[in-house]
Coordinates of C-alpha atoms in Angstrom, one line a residue:
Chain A
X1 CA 0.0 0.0 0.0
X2 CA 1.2 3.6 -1.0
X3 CA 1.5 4.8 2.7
X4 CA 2.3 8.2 0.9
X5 CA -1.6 9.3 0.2
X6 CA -2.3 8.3 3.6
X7 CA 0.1 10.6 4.9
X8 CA -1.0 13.2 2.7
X9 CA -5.0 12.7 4.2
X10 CA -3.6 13.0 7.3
X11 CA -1.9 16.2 6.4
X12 CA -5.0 17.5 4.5
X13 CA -7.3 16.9 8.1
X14 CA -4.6 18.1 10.0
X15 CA -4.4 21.2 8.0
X16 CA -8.4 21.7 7.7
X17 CA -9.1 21.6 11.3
X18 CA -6.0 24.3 12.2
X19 CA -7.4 26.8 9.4
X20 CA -11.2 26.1 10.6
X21 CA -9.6 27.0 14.3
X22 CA -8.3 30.1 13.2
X23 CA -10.8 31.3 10.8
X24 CA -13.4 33.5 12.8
X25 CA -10.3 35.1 14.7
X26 CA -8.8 35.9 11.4
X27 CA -12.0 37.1 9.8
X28 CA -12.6 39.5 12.6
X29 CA -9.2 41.2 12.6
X30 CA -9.7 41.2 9.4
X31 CA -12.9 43.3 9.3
X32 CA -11.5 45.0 12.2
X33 CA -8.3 46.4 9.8
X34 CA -10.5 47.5 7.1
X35 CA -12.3 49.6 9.8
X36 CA -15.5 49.4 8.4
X37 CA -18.0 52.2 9.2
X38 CA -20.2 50.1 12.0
X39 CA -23.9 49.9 10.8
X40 CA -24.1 51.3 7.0
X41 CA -25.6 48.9 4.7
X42 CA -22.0 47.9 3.1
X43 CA -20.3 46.7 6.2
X44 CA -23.7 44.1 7.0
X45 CA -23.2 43.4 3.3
X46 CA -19.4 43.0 3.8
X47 CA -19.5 41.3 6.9
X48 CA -21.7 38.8 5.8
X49 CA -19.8 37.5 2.8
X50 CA -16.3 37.2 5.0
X51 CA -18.3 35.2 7.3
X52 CA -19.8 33.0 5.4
X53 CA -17.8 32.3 2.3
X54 CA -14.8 30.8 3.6
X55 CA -16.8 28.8 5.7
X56 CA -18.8 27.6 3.6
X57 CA -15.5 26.6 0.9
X58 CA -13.9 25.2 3.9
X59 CA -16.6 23.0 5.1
X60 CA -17.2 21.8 1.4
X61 CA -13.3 20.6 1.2
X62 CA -14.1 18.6 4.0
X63 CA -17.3 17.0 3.3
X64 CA -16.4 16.7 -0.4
X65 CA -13.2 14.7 0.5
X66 CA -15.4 12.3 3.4
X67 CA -18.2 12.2 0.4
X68 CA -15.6 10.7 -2.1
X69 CA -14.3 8.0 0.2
X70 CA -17.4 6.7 1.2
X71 CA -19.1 6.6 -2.3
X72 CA -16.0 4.7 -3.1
X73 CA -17.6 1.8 -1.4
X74 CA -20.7 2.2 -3.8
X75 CA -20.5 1.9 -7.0
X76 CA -24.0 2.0 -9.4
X77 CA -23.3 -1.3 -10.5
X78 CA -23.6 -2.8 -6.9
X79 CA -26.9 -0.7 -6.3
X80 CA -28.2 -2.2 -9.4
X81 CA -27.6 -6.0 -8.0
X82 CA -28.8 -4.6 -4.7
X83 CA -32.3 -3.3 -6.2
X84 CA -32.4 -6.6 -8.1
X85 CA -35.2 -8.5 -6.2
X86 CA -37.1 -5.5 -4.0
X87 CA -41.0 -5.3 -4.4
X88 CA -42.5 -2.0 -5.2
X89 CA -42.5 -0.4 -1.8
X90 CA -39.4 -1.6 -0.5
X91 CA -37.4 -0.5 -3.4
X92 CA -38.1 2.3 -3.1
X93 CA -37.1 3.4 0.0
X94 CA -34.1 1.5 -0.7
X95 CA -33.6 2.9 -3.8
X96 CA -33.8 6.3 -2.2
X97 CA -31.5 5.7 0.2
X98 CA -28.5 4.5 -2.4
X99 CA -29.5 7.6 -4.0
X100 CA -27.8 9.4 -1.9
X101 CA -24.3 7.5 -1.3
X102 CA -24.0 6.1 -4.9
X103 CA -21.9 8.5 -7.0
X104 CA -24.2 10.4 -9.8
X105 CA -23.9 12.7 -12.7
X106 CA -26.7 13.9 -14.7
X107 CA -24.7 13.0 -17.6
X108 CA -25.0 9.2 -16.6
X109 CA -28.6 9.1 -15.9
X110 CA -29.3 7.8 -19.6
X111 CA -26.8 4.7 -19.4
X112 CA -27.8 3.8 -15.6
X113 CA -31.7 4.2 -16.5
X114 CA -31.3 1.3 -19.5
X115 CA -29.4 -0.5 -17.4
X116 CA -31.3 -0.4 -14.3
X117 CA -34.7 -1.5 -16.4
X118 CA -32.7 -4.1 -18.5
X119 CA -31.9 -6.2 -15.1
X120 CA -36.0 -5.9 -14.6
X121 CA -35.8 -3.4 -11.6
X122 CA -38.9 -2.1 -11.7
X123 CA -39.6 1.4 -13.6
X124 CA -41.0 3.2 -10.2
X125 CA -37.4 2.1 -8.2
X126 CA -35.2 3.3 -11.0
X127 CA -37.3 6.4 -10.2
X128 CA -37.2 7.0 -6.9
X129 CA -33.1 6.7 -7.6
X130 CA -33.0 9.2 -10.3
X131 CA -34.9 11.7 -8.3
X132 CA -33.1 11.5 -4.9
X133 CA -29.9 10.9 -6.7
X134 CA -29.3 15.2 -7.9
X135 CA -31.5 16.1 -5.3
X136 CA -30.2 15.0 -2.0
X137 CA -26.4 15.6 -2.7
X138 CA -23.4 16.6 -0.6
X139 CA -23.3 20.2 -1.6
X140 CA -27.0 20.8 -0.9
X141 CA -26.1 19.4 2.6
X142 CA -23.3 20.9 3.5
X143 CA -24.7 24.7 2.3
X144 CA -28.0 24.0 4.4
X145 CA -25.7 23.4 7.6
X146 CA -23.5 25.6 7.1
X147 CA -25.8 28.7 6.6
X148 CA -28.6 27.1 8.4
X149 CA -27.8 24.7 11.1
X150 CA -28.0 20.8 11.3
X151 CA -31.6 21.1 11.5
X152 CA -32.6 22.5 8.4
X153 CA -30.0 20.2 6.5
X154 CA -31.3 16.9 8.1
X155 CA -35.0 18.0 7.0
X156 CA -34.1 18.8 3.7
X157 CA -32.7 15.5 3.9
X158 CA -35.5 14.2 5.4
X159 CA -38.1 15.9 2.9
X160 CA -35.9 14.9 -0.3
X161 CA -36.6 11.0 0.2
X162 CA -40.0 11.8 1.5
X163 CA -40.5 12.6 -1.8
X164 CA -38.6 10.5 -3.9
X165 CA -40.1 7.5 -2.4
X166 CA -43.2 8.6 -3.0
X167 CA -43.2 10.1 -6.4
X168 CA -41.0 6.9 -7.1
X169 CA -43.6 4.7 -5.7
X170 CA -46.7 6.8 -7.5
X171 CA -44.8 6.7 -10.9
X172 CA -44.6 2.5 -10.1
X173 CA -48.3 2.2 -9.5
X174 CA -49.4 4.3 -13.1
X175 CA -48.0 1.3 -15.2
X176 CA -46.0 3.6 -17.4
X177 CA -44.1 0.9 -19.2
X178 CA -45.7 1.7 -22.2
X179 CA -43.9 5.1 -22.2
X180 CA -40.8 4.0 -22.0
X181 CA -38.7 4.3 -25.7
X182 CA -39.4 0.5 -27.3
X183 CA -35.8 0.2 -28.3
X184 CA -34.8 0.2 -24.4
X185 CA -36.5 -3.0 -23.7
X186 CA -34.9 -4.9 -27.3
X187 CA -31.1 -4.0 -25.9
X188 CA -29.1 -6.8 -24.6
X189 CA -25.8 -5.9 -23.8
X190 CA -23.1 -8.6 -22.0
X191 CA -22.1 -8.7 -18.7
X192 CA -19.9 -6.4 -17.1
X193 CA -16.6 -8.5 -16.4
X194 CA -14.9 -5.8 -15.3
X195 CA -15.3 -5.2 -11.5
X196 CA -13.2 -2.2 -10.3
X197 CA -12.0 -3.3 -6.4
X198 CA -10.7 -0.2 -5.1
X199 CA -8.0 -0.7 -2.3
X200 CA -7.6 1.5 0.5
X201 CA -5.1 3.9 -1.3
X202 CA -7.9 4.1 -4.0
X203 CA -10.1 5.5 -2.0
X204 CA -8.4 8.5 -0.3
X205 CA -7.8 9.2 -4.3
X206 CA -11.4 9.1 -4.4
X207 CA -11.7 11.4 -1.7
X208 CA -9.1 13.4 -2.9
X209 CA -10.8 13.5 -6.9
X210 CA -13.3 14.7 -5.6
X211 CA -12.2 17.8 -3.7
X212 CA -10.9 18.7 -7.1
X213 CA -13.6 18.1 -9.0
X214 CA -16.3 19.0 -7.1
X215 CA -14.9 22.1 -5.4
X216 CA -13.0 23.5 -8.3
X217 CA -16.3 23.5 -10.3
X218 CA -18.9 24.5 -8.1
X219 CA -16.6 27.2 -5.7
X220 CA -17.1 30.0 -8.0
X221 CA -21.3 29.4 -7.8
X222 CA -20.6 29.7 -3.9
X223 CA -19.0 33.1 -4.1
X224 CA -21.4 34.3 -6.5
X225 CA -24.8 32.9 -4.5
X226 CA -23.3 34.2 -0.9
X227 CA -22.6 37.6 -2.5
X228 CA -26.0 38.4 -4.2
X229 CA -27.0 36.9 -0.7
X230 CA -24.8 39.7 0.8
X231 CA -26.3 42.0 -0.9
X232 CA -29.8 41.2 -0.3
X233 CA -28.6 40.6 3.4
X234 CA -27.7 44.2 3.3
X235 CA -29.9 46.4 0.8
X236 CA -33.4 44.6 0.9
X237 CA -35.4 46.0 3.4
X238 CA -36.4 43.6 6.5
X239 CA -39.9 42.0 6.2
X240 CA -39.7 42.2 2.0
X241 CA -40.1 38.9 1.0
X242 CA -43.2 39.0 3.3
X243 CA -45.8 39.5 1.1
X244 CA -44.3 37.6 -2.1
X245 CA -43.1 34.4 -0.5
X246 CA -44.7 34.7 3.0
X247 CA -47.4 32.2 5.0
X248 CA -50.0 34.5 4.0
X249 CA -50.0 34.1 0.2
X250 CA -51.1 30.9 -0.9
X251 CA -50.0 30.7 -4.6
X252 CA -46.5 31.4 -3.4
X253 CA -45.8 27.7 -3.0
X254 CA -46.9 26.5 -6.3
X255 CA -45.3 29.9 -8.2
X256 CA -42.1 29.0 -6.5
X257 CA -42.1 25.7 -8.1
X258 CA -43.5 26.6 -11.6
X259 CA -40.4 29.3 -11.5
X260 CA -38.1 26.8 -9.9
X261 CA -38.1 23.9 -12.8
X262 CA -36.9 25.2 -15.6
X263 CA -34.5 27.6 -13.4
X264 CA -31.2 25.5 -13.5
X265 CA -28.1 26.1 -11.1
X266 CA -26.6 23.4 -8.5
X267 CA -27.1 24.1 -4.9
X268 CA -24.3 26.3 -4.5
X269 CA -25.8 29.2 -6.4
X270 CA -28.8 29.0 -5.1
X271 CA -28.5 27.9 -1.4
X272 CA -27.1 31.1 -0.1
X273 CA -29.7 33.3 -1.9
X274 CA -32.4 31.6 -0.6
X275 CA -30.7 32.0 3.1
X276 CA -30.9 35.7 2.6
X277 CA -34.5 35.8 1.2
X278 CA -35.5 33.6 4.3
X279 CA -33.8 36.1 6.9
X280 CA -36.1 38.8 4.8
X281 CA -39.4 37.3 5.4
X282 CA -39.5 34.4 3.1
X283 CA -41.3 31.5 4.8
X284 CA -39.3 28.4 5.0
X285 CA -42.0 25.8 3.1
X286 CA -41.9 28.3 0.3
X287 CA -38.4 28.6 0.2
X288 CA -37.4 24.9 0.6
X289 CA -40.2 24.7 -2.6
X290 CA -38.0 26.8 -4.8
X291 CA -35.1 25.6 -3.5
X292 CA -35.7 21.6 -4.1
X293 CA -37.7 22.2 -7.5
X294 CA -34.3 24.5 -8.6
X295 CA -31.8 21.1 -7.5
X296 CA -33.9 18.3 -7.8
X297 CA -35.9 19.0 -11.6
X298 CA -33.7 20.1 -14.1
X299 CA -34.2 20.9 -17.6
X300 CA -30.6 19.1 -19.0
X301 CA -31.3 16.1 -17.3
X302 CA -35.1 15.9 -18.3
X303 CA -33.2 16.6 -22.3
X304 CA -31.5 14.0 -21.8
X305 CA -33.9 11.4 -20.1
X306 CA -36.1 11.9 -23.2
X307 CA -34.0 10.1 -25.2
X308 CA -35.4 7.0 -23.4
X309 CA -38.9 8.0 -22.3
X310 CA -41.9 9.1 -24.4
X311 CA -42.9 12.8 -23.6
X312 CA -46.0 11.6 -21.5
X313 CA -43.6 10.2 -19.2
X314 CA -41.4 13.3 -19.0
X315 CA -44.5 15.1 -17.6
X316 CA -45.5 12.7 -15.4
X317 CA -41.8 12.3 -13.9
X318 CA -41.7 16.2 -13.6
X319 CA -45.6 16.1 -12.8
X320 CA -45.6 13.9 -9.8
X321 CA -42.2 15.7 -8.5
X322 CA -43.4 19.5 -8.7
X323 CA -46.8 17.9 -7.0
X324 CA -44.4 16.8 -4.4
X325 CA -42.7 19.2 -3.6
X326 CA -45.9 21.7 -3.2
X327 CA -47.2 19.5 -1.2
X328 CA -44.3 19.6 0.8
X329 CA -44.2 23.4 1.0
X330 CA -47.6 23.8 2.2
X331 CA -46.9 21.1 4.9
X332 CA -44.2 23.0 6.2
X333 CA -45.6 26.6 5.8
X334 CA -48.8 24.9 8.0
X335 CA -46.5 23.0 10.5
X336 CA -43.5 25.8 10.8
Chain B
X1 CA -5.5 -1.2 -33.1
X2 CA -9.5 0.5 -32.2
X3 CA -9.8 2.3 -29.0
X4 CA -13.9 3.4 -28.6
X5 CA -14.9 6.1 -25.9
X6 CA -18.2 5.6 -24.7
X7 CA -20.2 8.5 -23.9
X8 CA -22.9 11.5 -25.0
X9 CA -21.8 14.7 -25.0
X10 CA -20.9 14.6 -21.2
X11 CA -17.9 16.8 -20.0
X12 CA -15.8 14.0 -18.4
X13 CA -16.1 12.1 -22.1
X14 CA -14.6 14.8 -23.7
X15 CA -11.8 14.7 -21.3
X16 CA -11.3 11.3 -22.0
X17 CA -11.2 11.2 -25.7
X18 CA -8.4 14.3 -25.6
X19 CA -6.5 12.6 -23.1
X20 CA -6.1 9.8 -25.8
X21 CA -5.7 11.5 -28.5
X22 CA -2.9 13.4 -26.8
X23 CA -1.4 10.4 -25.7
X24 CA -1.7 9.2 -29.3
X25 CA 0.5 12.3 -30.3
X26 CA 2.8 12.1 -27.8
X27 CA 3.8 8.6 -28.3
X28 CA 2.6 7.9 -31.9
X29 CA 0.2 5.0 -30.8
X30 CA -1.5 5.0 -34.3
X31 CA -4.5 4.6 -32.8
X32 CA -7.6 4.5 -34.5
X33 CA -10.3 6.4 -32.2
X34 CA -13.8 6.5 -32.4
X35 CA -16.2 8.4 -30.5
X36 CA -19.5 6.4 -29.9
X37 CA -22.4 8.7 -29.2
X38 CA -25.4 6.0 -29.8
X39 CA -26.8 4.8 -26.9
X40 CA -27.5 1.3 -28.2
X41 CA -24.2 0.7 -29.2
X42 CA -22.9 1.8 -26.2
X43 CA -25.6 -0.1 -24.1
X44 CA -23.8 -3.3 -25.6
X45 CA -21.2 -3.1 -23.2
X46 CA -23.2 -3.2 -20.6
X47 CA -22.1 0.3 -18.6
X48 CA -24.0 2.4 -16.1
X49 CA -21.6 5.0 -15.4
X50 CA -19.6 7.2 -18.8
X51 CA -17.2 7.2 -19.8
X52 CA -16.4 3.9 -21.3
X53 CA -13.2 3.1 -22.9
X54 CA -12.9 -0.1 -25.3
X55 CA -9.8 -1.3 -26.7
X56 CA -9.7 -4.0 -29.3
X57 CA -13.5 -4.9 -28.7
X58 CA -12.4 -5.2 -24.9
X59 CA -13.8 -2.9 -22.3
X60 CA -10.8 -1.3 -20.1
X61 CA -12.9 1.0 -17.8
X62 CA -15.7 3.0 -17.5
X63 CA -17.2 5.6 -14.8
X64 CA -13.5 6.9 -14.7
X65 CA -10.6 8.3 -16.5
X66 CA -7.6 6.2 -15.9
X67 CA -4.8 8.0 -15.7
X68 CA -1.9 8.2 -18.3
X69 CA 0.6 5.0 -17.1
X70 CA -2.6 2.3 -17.4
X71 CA -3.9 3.8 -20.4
X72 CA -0.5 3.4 -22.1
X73 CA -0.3 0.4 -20.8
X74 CA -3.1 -0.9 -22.4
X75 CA -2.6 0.6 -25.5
X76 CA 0.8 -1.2 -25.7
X77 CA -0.1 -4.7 -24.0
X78 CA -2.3 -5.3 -27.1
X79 CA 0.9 -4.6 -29.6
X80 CA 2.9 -7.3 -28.6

């Protein structure tokens, strides 16, 4: 084994947990040198974004890095064997569930769909994967604790398979088979012989890819969302968001959702906005509407999911999501 | 000798497919590569994750992109 890379994790954790110490010290003397008039609209904007930005990036590394090494130990292919025998029900919330851990990209959802319906997993299961599989991801969760608190994160959590299971398990009982693309059900393709078996060196790799990856594409959304947060934090009037996404209007829930579909951005851009629209009157149902139709429904990966699925199906698939999540909104703007 | 990449459109494809074609360059592999964009003949070898790399009808890898020693390394096992 390549004690190396294990070293060099150990260095990375080391490393992250001394600059996490240090940060809010070194922010504040920071802010203090720049001697920022106390109380005009720029300094809360100002503030804000020193705050929270490097936080946020620094608790991405981390989780990004954790994220990679466990998903090491999932791979699609074993979620596929995995889902092989589950009734309706069941596979679902399994389903669901491996959503989560099993590593994802939209650009894969075409390849894993055929192959999760060639190996007879039923339609409603591959489903309930391919919705909580963008939807509940590492970035989402690490933005909702860091700007929110564990709370919030563990109930978008929560909510996300709530409705994956069920829109997975709704999909399942409309018999949609007939809307699936006939040439799906003709392919036959061979066995996979390869099996990658990662070693324990692998896996920090894994860990380590993925901070790359992941954080040099998505950092850049971070800054941008937490600084057009900033400066809603700062210039928008308390209490503004009231009236447009509030309790008291009642179409703000579905609206939120109807905008929030075809709207496309990951979770970093639009976590941090929808923090400052919240501190601003926004009511949370509303706001977790917009926010899981923005990450969970996206137009690319709809594009693409055509190319196996008749157009009823597309609106169905989006259909019974959107419902979902409205339903979900309201429950939360009645409960919270 | 036929190296295939497996994949539509998706940004970690395209990375793949110049990563061979720069190693093709840079050692004068004469390779002959293809880029296979049609899902069922892609579906054939039986992938869930892209890309996919085949070499010689054989599939090497897919999900990943290997890095430049084991791609060589296929690329010349199948000379000999």
């Amino acid at each position: 084994m390549n004690l190396r890379r294990v070293h060099l994790a150990a260095l990375f954790v080391g490393l992250w947990i001394a600059v996490y110490a240090i940060l809010e010290p070194s922010v504040g003397l920071v802010i203090s040198l720049i001697r920022l008039e106390p109380g005009t609209r720029l300094t809360e904007a100002l503030r804000f974004f020193l705050y929270e930005a490097p936080k946020v990036l620094l608790l991405l590394t981390i989780v990004v890095f954790a994220v990679g090494i466990i998903r090491s130990y999932f791979s699609p292919e074993r979620t596929r064997q995995l889902l092989g025998k589950r009734s309706l029900f069941a596979g679902n919330v399994l389903a669901s569930l491996l959503g989560i851990v099993t590593p994802f990209c939209s650009c894969s959802a075409v390849p894993l769909f055929i192959g999760f319906v060639e190996t007879g997993i039923p339609l409603g299961v591959t489903f309930s994967f391919l919705i909580a599989a963008p939807m509940i991801n590492e970035v989402a969760v690490v933005l909702l604790f860091g700007l929110f608190g564990w709370k919030t994160a563990l109930l978008y959590v929560g909510t996300g398979l709530v409705i994956s299971i069920t829109a997975g398990y709704v999909i399942g009982k409309l018999r949609v088979e007939r809307y699936v693309e006939d040439w799906v059900y003709s392919i036959k393709s061979q066995e996979l012989a390869l099996e990658n078996k990662p070693l324990l060196d692998d896996r920090l790799q894994a860990g380590f890819t993925a901070v790359r990856d992941i954080v040099s594409k998505v950092w850049i959304y971070i800054l941008v969302g937490i600084a057009v947060g900033a400066g809603i934090h700062g210039y928008v009037p308390e209490n503004f968001m009231a009236s447009i996404m509030g309790k008291s209007a009642w179409w703000a829930v579905p609206l939120s959702v109807i905008i929030g579909v075809p709207l496309y951005s990951n979770a970093a851009g639009i976590i941090p906005i929808v923090h400052a629209l919240l501190e601003k009157g926004a009511s949370l149902g509303t706001a977790l509407a917009f926010m899981m139709s923005v990450i969970g429904l996206s137009l690319p990966e709809t594009i693409i999911l055509r190319k196996v699925l008749k157009l009823p199906l597309i609106f169905i698939f989006v259909g019974v999501v959107a419902v979902g999540i409205i339903i979900v909104g309201y429950v939360f703007n009645l409960v919270y | 000798m036929k190296v295939k990449i497996l994949g539509v459109g998706c940004a970690r494809c395209n990375d793949l497919e110049q990563k061979v074609r720069h190693l093709n360059d840079a050692y004068q592999l004469r390779l002959e590569i293809e880029k296979v964009t049609d899902l069922k003949e892609m579906m054939q070898y039986g992938i869930l994750t892209t890309p996919g790399l085949v070499v010689d009808g054989i599939l090497r890898s897919y999900g990943v992109i290997p890095n430049d020693e084991q791609l060589l390394q296929w690329f010349k096992e199948q000379h000999s």
